PDB file of C-alpha atoms in Angstrom:
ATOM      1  CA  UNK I   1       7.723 -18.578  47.882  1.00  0.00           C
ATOM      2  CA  UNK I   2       7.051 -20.175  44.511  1.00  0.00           C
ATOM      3  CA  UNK I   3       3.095 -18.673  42.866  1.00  0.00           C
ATOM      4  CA  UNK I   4       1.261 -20.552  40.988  1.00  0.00           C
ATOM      5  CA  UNK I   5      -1.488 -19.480  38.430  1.00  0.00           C
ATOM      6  CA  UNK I   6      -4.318 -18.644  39.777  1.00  0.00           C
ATOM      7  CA  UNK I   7      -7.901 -18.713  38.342  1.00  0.00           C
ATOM      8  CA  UNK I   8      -8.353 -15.439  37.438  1.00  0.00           C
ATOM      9  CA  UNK I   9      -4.650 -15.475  35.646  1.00  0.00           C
ATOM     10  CA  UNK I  10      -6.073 -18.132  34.056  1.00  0.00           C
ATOM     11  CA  UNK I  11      -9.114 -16.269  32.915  1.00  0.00           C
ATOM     12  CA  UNK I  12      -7.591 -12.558  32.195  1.00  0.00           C
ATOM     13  CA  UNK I  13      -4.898 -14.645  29.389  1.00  0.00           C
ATOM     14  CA  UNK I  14      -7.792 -16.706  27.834  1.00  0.00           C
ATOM     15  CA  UNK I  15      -8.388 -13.275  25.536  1.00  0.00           C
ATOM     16  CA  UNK I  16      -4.729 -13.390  23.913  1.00  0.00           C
ATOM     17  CA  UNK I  17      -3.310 -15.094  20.913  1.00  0.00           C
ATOM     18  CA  UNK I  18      -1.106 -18.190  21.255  1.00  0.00           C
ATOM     19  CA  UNK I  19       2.532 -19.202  19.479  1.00  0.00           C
ATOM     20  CA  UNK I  20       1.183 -20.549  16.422  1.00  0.00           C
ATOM     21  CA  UNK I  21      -2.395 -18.571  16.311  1.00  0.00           C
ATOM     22  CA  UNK I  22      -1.253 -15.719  13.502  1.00  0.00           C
ATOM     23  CA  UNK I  23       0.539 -18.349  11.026  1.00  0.00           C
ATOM     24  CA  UNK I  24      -2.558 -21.019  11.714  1.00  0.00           C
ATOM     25  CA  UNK I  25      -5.064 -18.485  10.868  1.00  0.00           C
ATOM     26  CA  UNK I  26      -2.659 -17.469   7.951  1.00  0.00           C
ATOM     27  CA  UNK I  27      -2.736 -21.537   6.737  1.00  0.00           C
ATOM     28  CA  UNK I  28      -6.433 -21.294   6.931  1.00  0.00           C
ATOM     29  CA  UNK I  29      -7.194 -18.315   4.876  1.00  0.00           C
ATOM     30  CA  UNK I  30      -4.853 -19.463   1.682  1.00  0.00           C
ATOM     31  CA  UNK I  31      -6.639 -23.386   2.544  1.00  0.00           C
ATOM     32  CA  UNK I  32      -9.636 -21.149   1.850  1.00  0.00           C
ATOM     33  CA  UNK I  33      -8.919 -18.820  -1.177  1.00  0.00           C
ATOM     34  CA  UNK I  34      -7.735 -15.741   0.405  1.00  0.00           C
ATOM     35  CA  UNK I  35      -8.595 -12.704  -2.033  1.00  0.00           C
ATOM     36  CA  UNK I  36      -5.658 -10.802  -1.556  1.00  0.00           C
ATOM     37  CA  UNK I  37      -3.405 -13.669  -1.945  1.00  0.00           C
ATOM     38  CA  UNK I  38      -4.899 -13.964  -5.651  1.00  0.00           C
ATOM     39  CA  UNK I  39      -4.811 -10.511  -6.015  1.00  0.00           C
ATOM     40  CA  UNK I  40      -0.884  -9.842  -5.085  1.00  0.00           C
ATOM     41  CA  UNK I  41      -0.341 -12.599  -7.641  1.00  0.00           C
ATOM     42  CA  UNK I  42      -2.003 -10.443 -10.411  1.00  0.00           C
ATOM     43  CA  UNK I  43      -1.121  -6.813  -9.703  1.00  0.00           C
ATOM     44  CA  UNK I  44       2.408  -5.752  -9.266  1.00  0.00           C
ATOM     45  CA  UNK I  45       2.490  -3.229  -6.186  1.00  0.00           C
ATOM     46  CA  UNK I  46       5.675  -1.785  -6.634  1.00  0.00           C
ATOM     47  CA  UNK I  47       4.044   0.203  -9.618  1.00  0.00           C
ATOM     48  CA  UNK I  48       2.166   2.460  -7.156  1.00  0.00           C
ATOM     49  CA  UNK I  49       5.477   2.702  -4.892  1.00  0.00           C
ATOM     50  CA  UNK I  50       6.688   6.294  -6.889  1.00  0.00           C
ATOM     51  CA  UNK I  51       3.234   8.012  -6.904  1.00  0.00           C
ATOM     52  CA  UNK I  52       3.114   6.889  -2.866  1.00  0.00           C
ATOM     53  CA  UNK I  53       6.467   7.889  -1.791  1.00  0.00           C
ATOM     54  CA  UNK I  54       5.910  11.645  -3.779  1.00  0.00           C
ATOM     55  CA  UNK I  55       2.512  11.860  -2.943  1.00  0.00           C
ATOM     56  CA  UNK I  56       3.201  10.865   1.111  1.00  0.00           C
ATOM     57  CA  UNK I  57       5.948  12.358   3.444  1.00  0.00           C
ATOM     58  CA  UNK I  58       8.177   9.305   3.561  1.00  0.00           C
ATOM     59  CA  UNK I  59      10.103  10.038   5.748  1.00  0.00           C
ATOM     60  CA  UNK I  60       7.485   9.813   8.212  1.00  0.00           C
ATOM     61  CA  UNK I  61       6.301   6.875   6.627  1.00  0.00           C
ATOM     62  CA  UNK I  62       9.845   4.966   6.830  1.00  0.00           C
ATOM     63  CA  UNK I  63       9.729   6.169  10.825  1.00  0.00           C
ATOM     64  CA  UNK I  64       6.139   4.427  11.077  1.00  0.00           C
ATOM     65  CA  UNK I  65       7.466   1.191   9.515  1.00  0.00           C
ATOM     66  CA  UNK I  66      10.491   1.585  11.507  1.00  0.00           C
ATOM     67  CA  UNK I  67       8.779   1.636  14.787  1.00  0.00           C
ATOM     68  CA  UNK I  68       6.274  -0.622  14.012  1.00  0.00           C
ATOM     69  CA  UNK I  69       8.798  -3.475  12.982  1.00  0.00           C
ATOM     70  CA  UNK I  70       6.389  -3.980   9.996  1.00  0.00           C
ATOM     71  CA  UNK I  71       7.869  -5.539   7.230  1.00  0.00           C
ATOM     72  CA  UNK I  72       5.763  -3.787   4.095  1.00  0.00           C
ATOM     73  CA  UNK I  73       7.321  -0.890   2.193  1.00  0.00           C
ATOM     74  CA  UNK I  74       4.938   2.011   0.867  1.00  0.00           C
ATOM     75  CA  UNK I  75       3.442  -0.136  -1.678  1.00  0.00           C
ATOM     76  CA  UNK I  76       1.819  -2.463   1.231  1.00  0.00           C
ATOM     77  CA  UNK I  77      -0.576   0.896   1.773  1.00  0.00           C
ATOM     78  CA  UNK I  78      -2.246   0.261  -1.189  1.00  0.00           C
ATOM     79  CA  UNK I  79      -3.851  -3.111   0.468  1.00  0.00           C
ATOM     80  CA  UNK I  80      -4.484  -1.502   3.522  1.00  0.00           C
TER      81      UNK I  80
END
């Protein structure tokens, strides 16, 4: 027996982001000045990575980025 979508498939998928939404939305906020993309082009980052990795446990730290498949180092903390 082959299923097809129903309605309510239909609705409970509407909520979710497509393919292409992340990298659109990514297009629309440097077509629109994004801040931080100015910013990361003025400050270097990687001078706060030694007071971050003494001041943090990073070994937990590496396990969070790890799992997380993130692809920021300790320096990316700063911006969050």
């Amino acid at each position: 027996m082959i299923h097809c979508f129903s309605a309510a498939a239909e609705t409970m998928m509407a909520g979710q982001p497509g393919f292409f939404d992340l990298s659109d939305r990514y297009e629309a906020l440097s077509a629109a000045g994004d801040p931080l993309e100015r910013l990361a082009a003025v400050v270097d980052f990687e001078v706060f990575r030694g007071p971050l990795v003494a001041a943090l446990h990073y070994a937990e730290l590496r396990r969070f980025f790890e799992v997380s498949k993130c692809l920021f180092g300790p320096s990316a903390i700063v911006l969050l």
